[in-house]
Short mmCIF file of C-alpha atoms in Angstrom, two decimals:
data_model
loop_
_atom_site.label_atom_id
_atom_site.label_comp_id
_atom_site.label_asym_id
_atom_site.label_seq_id
_atom_site.Cartn_x
_atom_site.Cartn_y
_atom_site.Cartn_z
CA MET A 295 0.00 0.00 0.00
CA ILE A 296 2.76 2.44 0.98
CA ARG A 297 6.46 2.00 0.16
CA LEU A 298 9.48 4.03 1.21
CA GLU A 299 12.34 3.18 -1.14
CA SER A 300 15.93 4.27 -0.38
CA ILE A 301 14.82 7.63 1.03
CA SER A 302 17.30 10.21 2.28
CA LYS A 303 16.24 13.37 4.11
CA GLN A 304 18.29 16.11 5.70
CA THR A 305 17.09 19.05 7.82
CA SER A 306 19.11 22.20 8.42
CA SER A 307 20.70 20.63 11.50
CA ARG A 308 20.90 16.88 10.89
CA MET A 309 20.58 13.91 8.56
CA LEU A 310 17.34 12.06 9.40
CA PHE A 311 17.29 9.26 6.80
CA ILE A 312 20.09 7.70 4.73
CA GLU A 313 18.85 5.37 1.96
CA ALA A 314 16.16 4.03 4.31
CA SER A 315 13.44 1.61 3.14
CA ALA A 316 10.23 0.25 4.69
CA ALA A 317 6.68 -0.68 3.69
CA LEU A 318 3.16 -0.58 5.14
CA ASN A 319 1.11 -3.45 3.73
CA LYS A 320 -2.59 -4.25 3.87
CA GLY A 321 -3.74 -5.33 7.34
CA GLU A 322 -0.48 -4.33 9.06
CA LYS A 323 -0.55 -2.32 12.25
CA ILE A 324 2.88 -0.77 12.68
CA GLY A 325 4.37 0.86 15.75
CA LEU A 326 6.91 3.50 14.71
CA VAL A 327 9.65 3.84 17.34
CA GLY A 328 12.90 5.71 17.80
CA PRO A 329 14.55 8.29 20.06
CA ASN A 330 13.20 11.84 20.24
CA GLY A 331 14.24 13.79 17.14
CA ALA A 332 14.90 10.63 15.09
CA GLY A 333 12.37 11.70 12.44
CA LYS A 334 9.08 9.93 13.27
CA THR A 335 6.88 12.95 12.51
CA THR A 336 8.95 13.71 9.38
CA LEU A 337 8.26 10.15 8.17
CA PHE A 338 4.50 10.73 8.49
CA ARG A 339 4.84 14.02 6.58
CA LEU A 340 6.80 12.26 3.81
CA ILE A 341 3.99 9.69 3.43
CA THR A 342 1.27 12.37 3.28
CA GLY A 343 3.28 14.45 0.80
CA GLU A 344 3.63 17.43 3.16
CA GLU A 345 7.39 16.95 2.71
CA THR A 346 9.44 15.30 -0.02
CA PRO A 347 12.58 13.16 0.33
CA ASP A 348 15.90 14.57 -0.88
CA GLU A 349 16.53 11.21 -2.57
CA GLY A 350 14.51 8.04 -3.08
CA ASN A 351 10.77 7.52 -3.54
CA VAL A 352 7.63 7.42 -1.42
CA SER A 353 4.86 5.60 -3.31
CA VAL A 354 1.21 5.20 -2.29
CA ASP A 355 -1.13 2.84 -4.18
CA ARG A 356 -3.79 4.61 -6.27
CA GLY A 357 -7.12 5.25 -4.61
CA ILE A 358 -5.77 4.81 -1.06
CA ALA A 359 -7.36 7.22 1.43
CA ILE A 360 -5.00 8.30 4.24
CA GLY A 361 -6.10 9.85 7.53
CA TYR A 362 -3.30 11.63 9.42
CA PHE A 363 -3.60 12.65 13.08
CA SER A 364 -0.84 15.02 14.20
CA GLN A 365 -0.30 17.09 17.33
CA ASP A 366 -1.05 20.30 15.35
CA VAL A 367 -4.74 21.13 15.77
CA GLY A 368 -6.29 23.63 13.34
CA GLU A 369 -8.91 26.30 14.07
CA MET A 370 -12.29 24.78 14.95
CA ALA A 371 -14.15 27.65 16.68
CA GLY A 372 -17.75 28.49 15.78
CA GLN A 373 -19.02 24.91 15.38
CA THR A 374 -20.05 22.09 17.67
CA ALA A 375 -17.71 19.19 18.39
CA VAL A 376 -20.06 16.88 16.45
CA ALA A 377 -20.03 19.20 13.41
CA ALA A 378 -16.22 19.52 13.55
CA VAL A 379 -15.87 15.72 13.57
CA MET A 380 -18.36 15.24 10.72
CA ASN A 381 -16.62 17.92 8.63
CA GLY A 382 -13.55 15.72 8.45
CA ALA A 383 -15.30 12.44 7.64
CA GLY A 384 -13.91 12.01 4.12
CA PRO A 385 -16.16 12.03 0.99
CA VAL A 386 -19.41 12.30 2.98
CA SER A 387 -18.29 15.63 4.49
CA THR A 388 -17.89 17.06 0.95
CA VAL A 389 -21.43 15.86 0.12
CA ILE A 390 -22.79 17.48 3.32
CA ALA A 391 -21.15 20.79 2.36
CA GLU A 392 -22.77 20.67 -1.11
CA LEU A 393 -26.18 19.79 0.37
CA LYS A 394 -25.97 22.85 2.65
CA ALA A 395 -24.98 25.08 -0.28
CA LEU A 396 -27.89 23.77 -2.39
CA GLU A 397 -30.35 24.27 0.51
CA SER A 398 -29.19 27.91 0.78
CA ALA A 399 -29.61 28.34 -2.98
CA MET A 400 -33.17 26.93 -2.86
CA ALA A 401 -34.06 29.57 -0.24
CA ASP A 402 -32.48 32.42 -2.27
CA PRO A 403 -34.99 34.41 -4.45
CA GLU A 404 -32.13 35.48 -6.73
CA GLU A 405 -31.61 31.84 -7.74
CA ALA A 406 -35.21 31.45 -8.98
CA ASP A 407 -34.14 31.15 -12.63
CA ARG A 408 -31.87 28.19 -11.78
CA MET A 409 -34.30 26.50 -9.39
CA GLU A 410 -35.06 23.51 -11.63
CA ASP A 411 -31.35 22.69 -12.02
CA ILE A 412 -30.71 23.26 -8.29
CA ILE A 413 -33.54 20.89 -7.29
CA ALA A 414 -32.33 18.28 -9.77
CA ARG A 415 -28.78 18.51 -8.42
CA TYR A 416 -30.10 18.38 -4.84
CA GLY A 417 -31.79 15.04 -5.66
CA GLU A 418 -28.52 13.64 -7.04
CA VAL A 419 -26.46 14.80 -4.05
CA GLN A 420 -29.08 13.50 -1.60
CA ALA A 421 -28.87 10.08 -3.28
CA GLN A 422 -25.06 10.19 -2.85
CA PHE A 423 -25.55 11.13 0.80
CA GLU A 424 -27.83 8.12 1.37
CA GLU A 425 -25.40 5.83 -0.46
CA LEU A 426 -22.59 6.98 1.88
CA ASP A 427 -24.79 6.24 4.91
CA GLY A 428 -24.84 9.96 5.68
CA TYR A 429 -27.97 9.84 7.85
CA ALA A 430 -26.15 7.58 10.31
CA LEU A 431 -23.13 9.92 10.43
CA ASP A 432 -24.34 12.06 13.31
CA GLY A 433 -24.93 8.97 15.46
CA ARG A 434 -21.54 7.51 14.53
CA ALA A 435 -19.80 10.81 15.31
CA ARG A 436 -21.45 10.91 18.74
CA GLU A 437 -20.47 7.29 19.38
CA VAL A 438 -16.80 8.07 18.68
CA LEU A 439 -16.88 11.25 20.79
CA ASP A 440 -18.54 9.35 23.62
CA GLY A 441 -15.78 6.75 23.45
CA LEU A 442 -13.19 9.55 23.74
CA GLY A 443 -14.83 10.87 26.90
CA PHE A 444 -17.17 13.65 25.66
CA SER A 445 -20.44 14.36 27.46
CA GLN A 446 -23.53 15.22 25.36
CA GLU A 447 -23.16 18.84 26.50
CA MET A 448 -19.56 18.98 25.23
CA MET A 449 -20.55 17.37 21.92
CA ASP A 450 -23.11 20.11 21.24
CA GLY A 451 -21.02 23.00 22.66
CA ASP A 452 -18.65 25.31 20.77
CA VAL A 453 -15.45 23.37 20.11
CA GLY A 454 -13.51 26.67 20.24
CA LYS A 455 -14.12 26.85 24.00
CA LEU A 456 -12.49 23.48 24.68
CA SER A 457 -8.96 23.12 26.07
CA GLY A 458 -6.10 22.05 23.80
CA GLY A 459 -6.30 18.45 25.03
CA TRP A 460 -10.03 18.17 24.22
CA LYS A 461 -9.48 19.76 20.77
CA MET A 462 -6.91 17.03 20.15
CA ARG A 463 -9.61 14.46 20.90
CA VAL A 464 -11.95 16.15 18.36
CA GLU A 465 -9.19 15.97 15.74
CA LEU A 466 -8.60 12.30 16.55
CA ALA A 467 -12.36 11.59 16.35
CA ARG A 468 -12.38 13.07 12.81
CA ILE A 469 -9.84 10.49 11.64
CA LEU A 470 -11.58 7.60 13.42
CA LEU A 471 -14.97 8.52 11.94
CA MET A 472 -13.43 8.79 8.48
CA ARG A 473 -12.20 5.14 8.69
CA PRO A 474 -9.67 5.64 5.86
CA ASP A 475 -7.73 2.81 4.20
CA VAL A 476 -4.63 3.89 6.15
CA MET A 477 -4.38 5.72 9.47
CA LEU A 478 -1.22 7.56 10.47
CA LEU A 479 -1.51 8.43 14.16
CA ASP A 480 1.18 10.54 15.85
CA GLU A 481 0.87 10.05 19.63
CA PRO A 482 -2.92 9.36 19.71
CA SER A 483 -2.65 8.23 23.36
CA ASN A 484 -1.56 11.70 24.56
CA HIS A 485 -4.24 13.67 26.45
CA LEU A 486 -6.46 10.60 26.96
CA ASP A 487 -7.65 9.29 30.31
CA LEU A 488 -7.50 5.55 30.96
CA GLU A 489 -11.14 4.85 29.94
CA SER A 490 -10.74 6.68 26.60
CA LEU A 491 -7.38 5.03 26.03
CA ILE A 492 -8.87 1.55 26.43
CA TRP A 493 -11.81 2.47 24.18
CA LEU A 494 -9.35 3.66 21.48
CA GLU A 495 -7.32 0.48 21.94
CA ASN A 496 -10.42 -1.63 21.19
CA PHE A 497 -11.39 0.59 18.24
CA LEU A 498 -7.96 0.28 16.60
CA THR A 499 -7.74 -3.46 17.31
CA ASN A 500 -11.00 -3.96 15.38
CA TYR A 501 -10.12 -1.45 12.62
CA ASP A 502 -9.60 -3.41 9.40
CA GLY A 503 -7.41 -0.85 7.60
CA ALA A 504 -3.63 -0.43 7.81
CA LEU A 505 -2.17 1.58 10.67
CA MET A 506 1.12 3.26 11.49
CA MET A 507 1.39 5.00 14.86
CA THR A 508 3.72 6.35 17.50
CA SER A 509 2.94 6.10 21.21
CA HIS A 510 4.79 6.36 24.51
CA ASP A 511 2.34 3.93 26.12
CA ARG A 512 3.82 0.43 26.20
CA ALA A 513 0.58 -1.46 27.01
CA PHE A 514 -1.34 0.46 24.30
CA MET A 515 1.32 -0.31 21.70
CA ASN A 516 1.59 -3.98 22.69
CA ARG A 517 -2.13 -4.62 22.29
CA ILE A 518 -2.49 -3.07 18.85
CA VAL A 519 0.62 -3.43 16.69
CA ASN A 520 1.83 -6.55 14.88
CA LYS A 521 5.00 -4.99 13.48
CA ILE A 522 7.58 -2.45 14.66
CA VAL A 523 9.54 -0.09 12.41
CA GLU A 524 12.50 1.45 14.23
CA ILE A 525 14.18 4.69 13.16
CA ASP A 526 17.76 4.79 14.40
CA GLY A 527 20.84 6.45 12.96
CA GLY A 528 19.09 7.27 9.68
CA THR A 529 17.96 3.70 8.94
CA LEU A 530 14.57 1.97 9.10
CA THR A 531 14.56 -1.56 10.55
CA SER A 532 11.41 -3.73 10.64
CA TYR A 533 10.60 -6.28 13.35
CA THR A 534 7.57 -8.61 13.20
CA GLY A 535 5.67 -8.71 16.50
CA ASP A 536 4.62 -6.34 19.27
CA TYR A 537 6.74 -3.82 21.19
CA SER A 538 7.89 -6.28 23.87
CA PHE A 539 9.07 -8.75 21.21
CA TYR A 540 10.89 -5.92 19.40
CA GLU A 541 12.70 -5.01 22.64
CA GLN A 542 13.87 -8.61 23.09
CA GLN A 543 14.98 -8.85 19.44
CA ARG A 544 16.82 -5.54 19.63
CA GLN A 545 18.68 -6.51 22.81
CA GLN A 546 19.61 -9.87 21.30
CA ALA A 547 20.87 -8.21 18.08
CA GLU A 548 22.91 -5.72 20.14
CA LYS A 549 24.52 -8.54 22.15
CA GLN A 550 25.39 -10.44 18.96
CA GLN A 551 26.85 -7.31 17.33
CA GLN A 552 28.88 -6.52 20.47
CA ALA A 553 30.24 -10.09 20.54
CA GLN A 554 31.16 -9.88 16.80
CA PHE A 555 32.81 -6.51 17.37
CA GLU A 556 34.87 -7.81 20.30
CA ARG A 557 35.96 -10.94 18.38
CA GLN A 558 37.04 -8.85 15.41
CA GLN A 559 38.88 -6.34 17.64
CA ALA A 560 40.80 -9.20 19.27
CA MET A 561 41.70 -10.63 15.85
CA LEU A 562 42.76 -7.19 14.54
CA ALA A 563 44.89 -6.54 17.61
CA LYS A 564 46.65 -9.90 17.08
CA GLU A 565 47.32 -9.16 13.38
CA ILE A 566 48.53 -5.62 14.06
CA ALA A 567 50.82 -6.90 16.83
CA PHE A 568 52.36 -9.39 14.33
CA ILE A 569 52.85 -6.66 11.70
CA GLU A 570 54.46 -4.28 14.22
CA ARG A 571 56.76 -7.00 15.52
CA PHE A 572 58.04 -8.29 12.17
CA LYS A 573 57.76 -5.32 9.74
CA ALA A 574 61.47 -4.51 10.03
CA ARG A 575 62.62 -8.10 9.31
CA ALA A 576 63.32 -8.97 5.68
CA SER A 577 62.70 -12.67 6.38
CA HIS A 578 59.05 -11.91 7.27
CA ALA A 579 58.38 -9.28 4.58
CA ALA A 580 56.03 -11.49 2.52
CA GLN A 581 54.02 -12.52 5.56
CA VAL A 582 53.76 -8.91 6.77
CA GLN A 583 52.60 -7.70 3.34
CA SER A 584 50.06 -10.51 3.12
CA ARG A 585 48.58 -9.59 6.50
CA VAL A 586 48.50 -5.86 5.68
CA LYS A 587 46.49 -6.64 2.51
CA LYS A 588 44.22 -8.95 4.50
CA LEU A 589 43.50 -6.16 7.04
CA ASP A 590 42.73 -3.67 4.24
CA LYS A 591 40.06 -6.01 2.83
CA ILE A 592 38.32 -6.82 6.11
CA GLU A 593 34.91 -5.16 6.51
CA ARG A 594 34.92 -3.59 9.94
CA VAL A 595 32.16 -4.53 12.40
CA GLU A 596 30.78 -1.43 14.11
CA PRO A 597 29.98 -1.57 17.84
CA PRO A 598 26.21 -1.35 18.55
CA ARG A 599 24.93 2.21 18.86
CA ARG A 600 24.30 2.99 22.51
CA ARG A 601 21.19 5.06 23.01
CA GLN A 602 21.60 7.90 25.44
CA THR A 603 19.65 7.03 28.57
CA ILE A 604 18.82 9.07 31.61
CA ALA A 605 19.34 7.46 35.00
CA PHE A 606 17.21 9.28 37.56
CA ASP A 607 18.95 9.51 40.90
CA PHE A 608 16.56 10.12 43.78
CA PRO A 609 18.55 11.20 46.84
CA PRO A 610 17.61 9.34 50.06
CA ALA A 611 14.95 11.07 52.15
CA PRO A 612 14.67 11.25 55.95
CA ARG A 613 12.22 8.81 57.55
CA SER A 614 8.70 10.11 58.18
CA GLY A 615 6.33 9.09 60.95
CA ASP A 616 4.11 6.06 60.38
CA ASP A 617 0.95 8.16 59.81
CA VAL A 618 1.58 10.12 56.61
CA ILE A 619 -1.83 11.45 55.40
CA SER A 620 -5.15 11.56 57.23
CA VAL A 621 -8.28 12.72 55.38
CA LYS A 622 -11.33 12.94 57.66
CA SER A 623 -14.97 13.71 56.70
CA VAL A 624 -13.90 15.87 53.76
CA HIS A 625 -16.60 17.65 51.72
CA LYS A 626 -15.76 19.41 48.47
CA ARG A 627 -17.97 21.03 45.82
CA TYR A 628 -17.33 22.89 42.59
CA GLY A 629 -20.43 25.02 41.98
CA SER A 630 -23.45 22.73 42.06
CA ARG A 631 -21.34 19.57 41.65
CA SER A 632 -20.40 17.59 44.75
CA ILE A 633 -16.96 15.94 44.48
CA TYR A 634 -16.71 14.46 47.99
CA ASP A 635 -19.40 14.04 50.60
CA GLY A 636 -17.58 12.92 53.75
CA LEU A 637 -14.39 11.36 52.33
CA ASP A 638 -12.26 9.37 54.79
CA PHE A 639 -8.83 8.13 53.71
CA HIS A 640 -5.65 7.20 55.56
CA VAL A 641 -2.10 6.66 54.22
CA ARG A 642 0.70 5.01 56.20
CA ARG A 643 4.45 5.08 55.61
CA LYS A 644 5.78 3.18 52.58
CA GLU A 645 2.30 2.71 51.08
CA ARG A 646 2.03 3.51 47.36
CA TRP A 647 -1.53 4.49 46.52
CA CYS A 648 -2.74 4.92 42.96
CA VAL A 649 -5.99 6.87 42.69
CA MET A 650 -8.48 5.59 40.09
CA GLY A 651 -11.68 7.21 38.85
CA VAL A 652 -13.50 8.47 35.75
CA ASN A 653 -13.13 12.08 34.54
CA GLY A 654 -14.54 14.40 37.18
CA ALA A 655 -14.40 11.80 39.98
CA GLY A 656 -11.98 14.03 41.92
CA LYS A 657 -8.58 12.36 41.41
CA SER A 658 -6.58 15.57 40.90
CA THR A 659 -8.70 17.34 43.55
CA LEU A 660 -7.64 14.74 46.14
CA LEU A 661 -3.97 15.32 45.29
CA LYS A 662 -4.47 19.11 45.51
CA LEU A 663 -6.11 18.74 48.94
CA VAL A 664 -3.19 16.67 50.20
CA ALA A 665 -0.66 19.12 48.73
CA GLY A 666 -2.47 22.10 50.22
CA ALA A 667 -3.15 23.56 46.74
CA THR A 668 -6.88 23.67 47.56
CA ALA A 669 -8.85 23.50 50.81
CA PRO A 670 -11.80 21.29 51.77
CA ASP A 671 -15.22 22.92 52.25
CA ALA A 672 -15.53 20.89 55.46
CA GLY A 673 -13.49 18.21 57.22
CA SER A 674 -9.72 18.01 57.60
CA VAL A 675 -6.59 16.93 55.72
CA THR A 676 -3.66 16.31 58.06
CA ILE A 677 -0.07 15.60 57.06
CA GLY A 678 1.85 13.50 59.60
CA ALA A 679 4.96 14.18 61.62
CA SER A 680 8.33 14.60 59.82
CA VAL A 681 6.66 14.40 56.39
CA LYS A 682 8.43 16.28 53.59
CA MET A 683 6.25 16.43 50.50
CA GLY A 684 7.19 16.63 46.81
CA TYR A 685 4.19 17.58 44.63
CA PHE A 686 4.16 17.17 40.84
CA ALA A 687 1.03 18.84 39.45
CA GLN A 688 -0.30 18.58 35.89
CA HIS A 689 0.40 22.30 35.44
CA ALA A 690 3.93 22.09 36.98
CA MET A 691 5.55 22.58 33.57
CA GLU A 692 3.51 25.73 32.87
CA MET A 693 5.02 27.32 35.98
CA LEU A 694 8.51 27.35 34.44
CA ASP A 695 9.65 30.79 33.20
CA GLY A 696 10.27 30.40 29.46
CA GLU A 697 13.13 32.92 29.45
CA ASP A 698 15.09 31.17 32.20
CA THR A 699 17.73 28.64 31.23
CA VAL A 700 17.56 25.22 32.89
CA PHE A 701 20.29 26.27 35.31
CA GLU A 702 18.70 29.67 36.05
CA SER A 703 15.39 27.96 36.75
CA LEU A 704 17.03 25.75 39.40
CA GLU A 705 19.06 28.67 40.76
CA ARG A 706 15.92 30.80 41.14
CA ALA A 707 14.14 27.97 42.99
CA PHE A 708 17.11 27.24 45.29
CA PRO A 709 19.07 30.51 45.78
CA GLN A 710 21.03 29.11 48.76
CA ALA A 711 22.35 26.10 46.82
CA GLY A 712 25.87 25.98 45.44
CA GLN A 713 26.49 25.81 41.70
CA GLY A 714 28.07 22.37 41.98
CA SER A 715 25.06 20.79 43.69
CA LEU A 716 22.65 22.36 41.16
CA ARG A 717 24.73 21.08 38.24
CA THR A 718 24.74 17.62 39.84
CA LEU A 719 20.95 17.83 40.24
CA ALA A 720 20.54 18.90 36.59
CA GLY A 721 22.78 16.00 35.49
CA CYS A 722 20.66 13.51 37.45
CA PHE A 723 17.68 14.54 35.32
CA GLY A 724 19.42 14.41 31.95
CA PHE A 725 20.71 17.99 31.64
CA SER A 726 24.46 17.77 31.21
CA GLY A 727 27.00 19.99 29.44
CA ASP A 728 25.41 22.71 27.32
CA ASP A 729 21.88 21.41 28.05
CA VAL A 730 21.81 23.48 31.27
CA ASP A 731 21.98 26.63 29.10
CA LYS A 732 18.83 25.78 27.11
CA ARG A 733 15.95 28.23 27.61
CA CYS A 734 12.85 26.64 29.14
CA ARG A 735 10.70 27.84 26.21
CA VAL A 736 12.61 25.61 23.74
CA LEU A 737 12.47 22.47 25.91
CA SER A 738 10.36 19.53 24.75
CA GLY A 739 7.44 18.35 26.89
CA GLY A 740 9.59 15.53 28.27
CA GLU A 741 12.47 17.89 29.13
CA LYS A 742 10.08 20.26 30.93
CA ALA A 743 8.66 17.33 32.91
CA ARG A 744 12.20 16.28 33.93
CA LEU A 745 13.06 19.83 35.01
CA ALA A 746 9.84 20.07 37.05
CA MET A 747 10.81 16.78 38.77
CA ALA A 748 14.27 18.17 39.52
CA HIS A 749 12.59 21.14 41.24
CA MET A 750 10.47 18.73 43.26
CA LEU A 751 13.33 16.48 44.36
CA TYR A 752 16.18 18.87 45.24
CA ASP A 753 15.24 18.80 48.91
CA PRO A 754 14.55 15.05 49.18
CA PRO A 755 10.87 14.39 50.03
CA ASN A 756 9.62 11.29 51.82
CA LEU A 757 6.10 11.71 50.40
CA LEU A 758 5.62 11.98 46.63
CA VAL A 759 2.27 13.30 45.35
CA LEU A 760 2.30 12.85 41.57
CA ASP A 761 -0.43 13.89 39.12
CA GLU A 762 0.19 12.24 35.71
CA PRO A 763 4.01 12.38 35.98
CA THR A 764 4.58 10.38 32.76
CA ASN A 765 2.38 12.42 30.40
CA HIS A 766 5.22 13.86 28.31
CA LEU A 767 7.89 11.22 28.84
CA ASP A 768 9.09 8.85 26.13
CA MET A 769 9.25 5.11 26.85
CA ALA A 770 12.95 5.05 27.75
CA THR A 771 12.62 7.95 30.21
CA LYS A 772 9.48 6.41 31.67
CA GLU A 773 11.39 3.16 32.31
CA MET A 774 14.15 5.11 34.09
CA LEU A 775 11.56 6.91 36.24
CA ILE A 776 9.85 3.61 37.16
CA ALA A 777 13.24 2.10 38.09
CA ALA A 778 14.07 5.12 40.29
CA LEU A 779 10.66 5.20 41.98
CA SER A 780 10.88 1.46 42.65
CA GLU A 781 13.91 2.24 44.83
CA PHE A 782 12.20 5.21 46.55
CA GLU A 783 11.99 4.50 50.29
CA GLY A 784 9.14 6.88 51.08
CA THR A 785 5.37 7.02 50.53
CA MET A 786 3.55 7.70 47.25
CA LEU A 787 0.10 8.96 46.22
CA PHE A 788 -0.34 9.25 42.48
CA VAL A 789 -2.65 9.46 39.48
CA SER A 790 -1.60 7.99 36.13
CA HIS A 791 -3.27 6.64 32.98
CA ASP A 792 -0.21 4.54 32.15
CA ARG A 793 -1.02 0.92 33.02
CA HIS A 794 2.64 -0.16 33.04
CA PHE A 795 3.44 2.63 35.53
CA LEU A 796 0.40 1.76 37.68
CA ALA A 797 1.24 -1.95 37.79
CA ALA A 798 4.95 -1.42 38.49
CA LEU A 799 4.61 1.00 41.41
CA SER A 800 1.30 0.71 43.28
CA ASN A 801 0.65 -1.46 46.32
CA ARG A 802 -2.76 0.05 47.20
CA VAL A 803 -5.68 1.29 45.03
CA LEU A 804 -8.18 4.01 45.94
CA GLU A 805 -11.13 3.97 43.53
CA LEU A 806 -13.41 7.03 43.46
CA THR A 807 -16.87 6.18 42.11
CA PRO A 808 -20.36 7.78 42.22
CA ASP A 809 -21.26 5.01 44.72
CA GLY A 810 -18.49 6.13 47.06
CA VAL A 811 -14.88 5.20 47.76
CA HIS A 812 -13.56 1.66 47.28
CA ILE A 813 -10.22 0.61 48.72
CA TYR A 814 -8.29 -2.38 47.36
CA PRO A 815 -5.30 -3.95 49.12
CA GLY A 816 -2.63 -4.92 46.62
CA GLY A 817 -1.59 -2.92 43.57
CA TYR A 818 -3.13 -2.20 40.17
CA THR A 819 -2.56 -5.76 38.87
CA GLU A 820 -4.53 -7.19 41.80
CA TYR A 821 -7.22 -4.51 41.29
CA VAL A 822 -7.70 -5.61 37.66
CA ALA A 823 -7.85 -9.29 38.69
CA ARG A 824 -10.38 -8.56 41.43
CA THR A 825 -12.70 -6.18 39.53
CA GLY A 826 -12.42 -7.63 36.02
CA HIS A 827 -11.79 -4.21 34.45
CA GLU A 828 -8.77 -1.98 33.88
CA ALA A 829 -10.49 1.31 34.75
CA PRO A 830 -13.51 2.27 36.87
CA GLY A 831 -15.54 3.51 33.89
CA LEU A 832 -15.37 0.13 32.16
CA ARG A 833 -18.01 -2.37 33.20
CA GLU A 834 -18.11 -5.65 31.31
#
């Protein structure tokens, strides 16, 4: 269906592809992976024709409809979410636009002379509309929006008033409703809560077209894709299987390449030692020449490319008391909506609570109450003795001053700290060398998240309150964070829609539901086994 043949592509700063080849065939669901900046979005733009390769060819079979979801959302104001989704639904949206134009013409007195032709054309277009199942389109659009978490009120409200994250969902719904032959989805799992994520997972699993997507969610990727295409060092390498299988294959290939490299280096060292030892002796001249020629012809084995990884280093925190958080008879309302009506909740030292609940259940509100960022209308929230809290809020990254460099941002937050300790802190979170001089406004989402964590962890806390800490992190950074938090000796209270993160770190589950609070001993994995669902909004 789509073929990339020996493509090369260079930007002003770097070479992205060097004679790279890959294909997307009918029925394939491909996960596109690679380090940040490797060229994943550029590859999508090459397929859609928004960019062209410097060399090589990108070919798409005739008649193939492609739907491309990117992180760039266009202007949608002045229409409802349902209308915005229907406007992008492929051929039927063009027919709808013509029907509306013809209806306007039929009501226009100045078009009286053309009325017979207009009515005739209206009949033809209406027949096309019926053939394309246009009358069911509104219902299908609402079904997709409902799956992505929209209430009826949001569906019929002005899309221009929605936040950026909800506009992204509208844009994604457009592509899903269109059901093209090929979907190209760039980070579709961003901005989704767990219920919407699982709904999308099921939708894409049952989608019978071809798919190529990027995602930083391991569980999401594993359940959908049957092939991985890796971008690394300008090449495209294909692996059959899901993401976990790709990881195993990649590690195995790296080990084999390292072993080959070491064997060859040992052989080369032996040959060079012989040449150096006997090059001055006439009696060995023929042997020396023979070995020199042999070395010239040998194709050198390259060592495997080591990806740069970030090893988070959480400094040890002082011990807290055994009673860490006590929430008693807490009431909280937002306008006419009651969030909590007498919430009781207790956290003890070394417990790791994940908070589950549908949108609006009060997950982030609970974390804000504990962090002191908001106050209860009634009741009390008490933090225990010797507790030092680190709070990572969803808006933590927005609080960074865009004009500050990474180092200035840390210096402003900790004016008493020495330069050496701040540079060490920056290094622990992946900012080494010249990276500390980057302005915050040019940082990627993942870099901003790492800097916000550095702010949180300079003075080591023994209670971590984390609201969606992995939202902007790539898979490698997420793994490093999970590894570091696994070693954390303190207490944790967190919200996340990443099932791998939830399963790896929780040992208690607090579920907020309209029926009240449910507490589950054991972590997220035990919660899923006990309830039979992966999120509170999913009832089988």
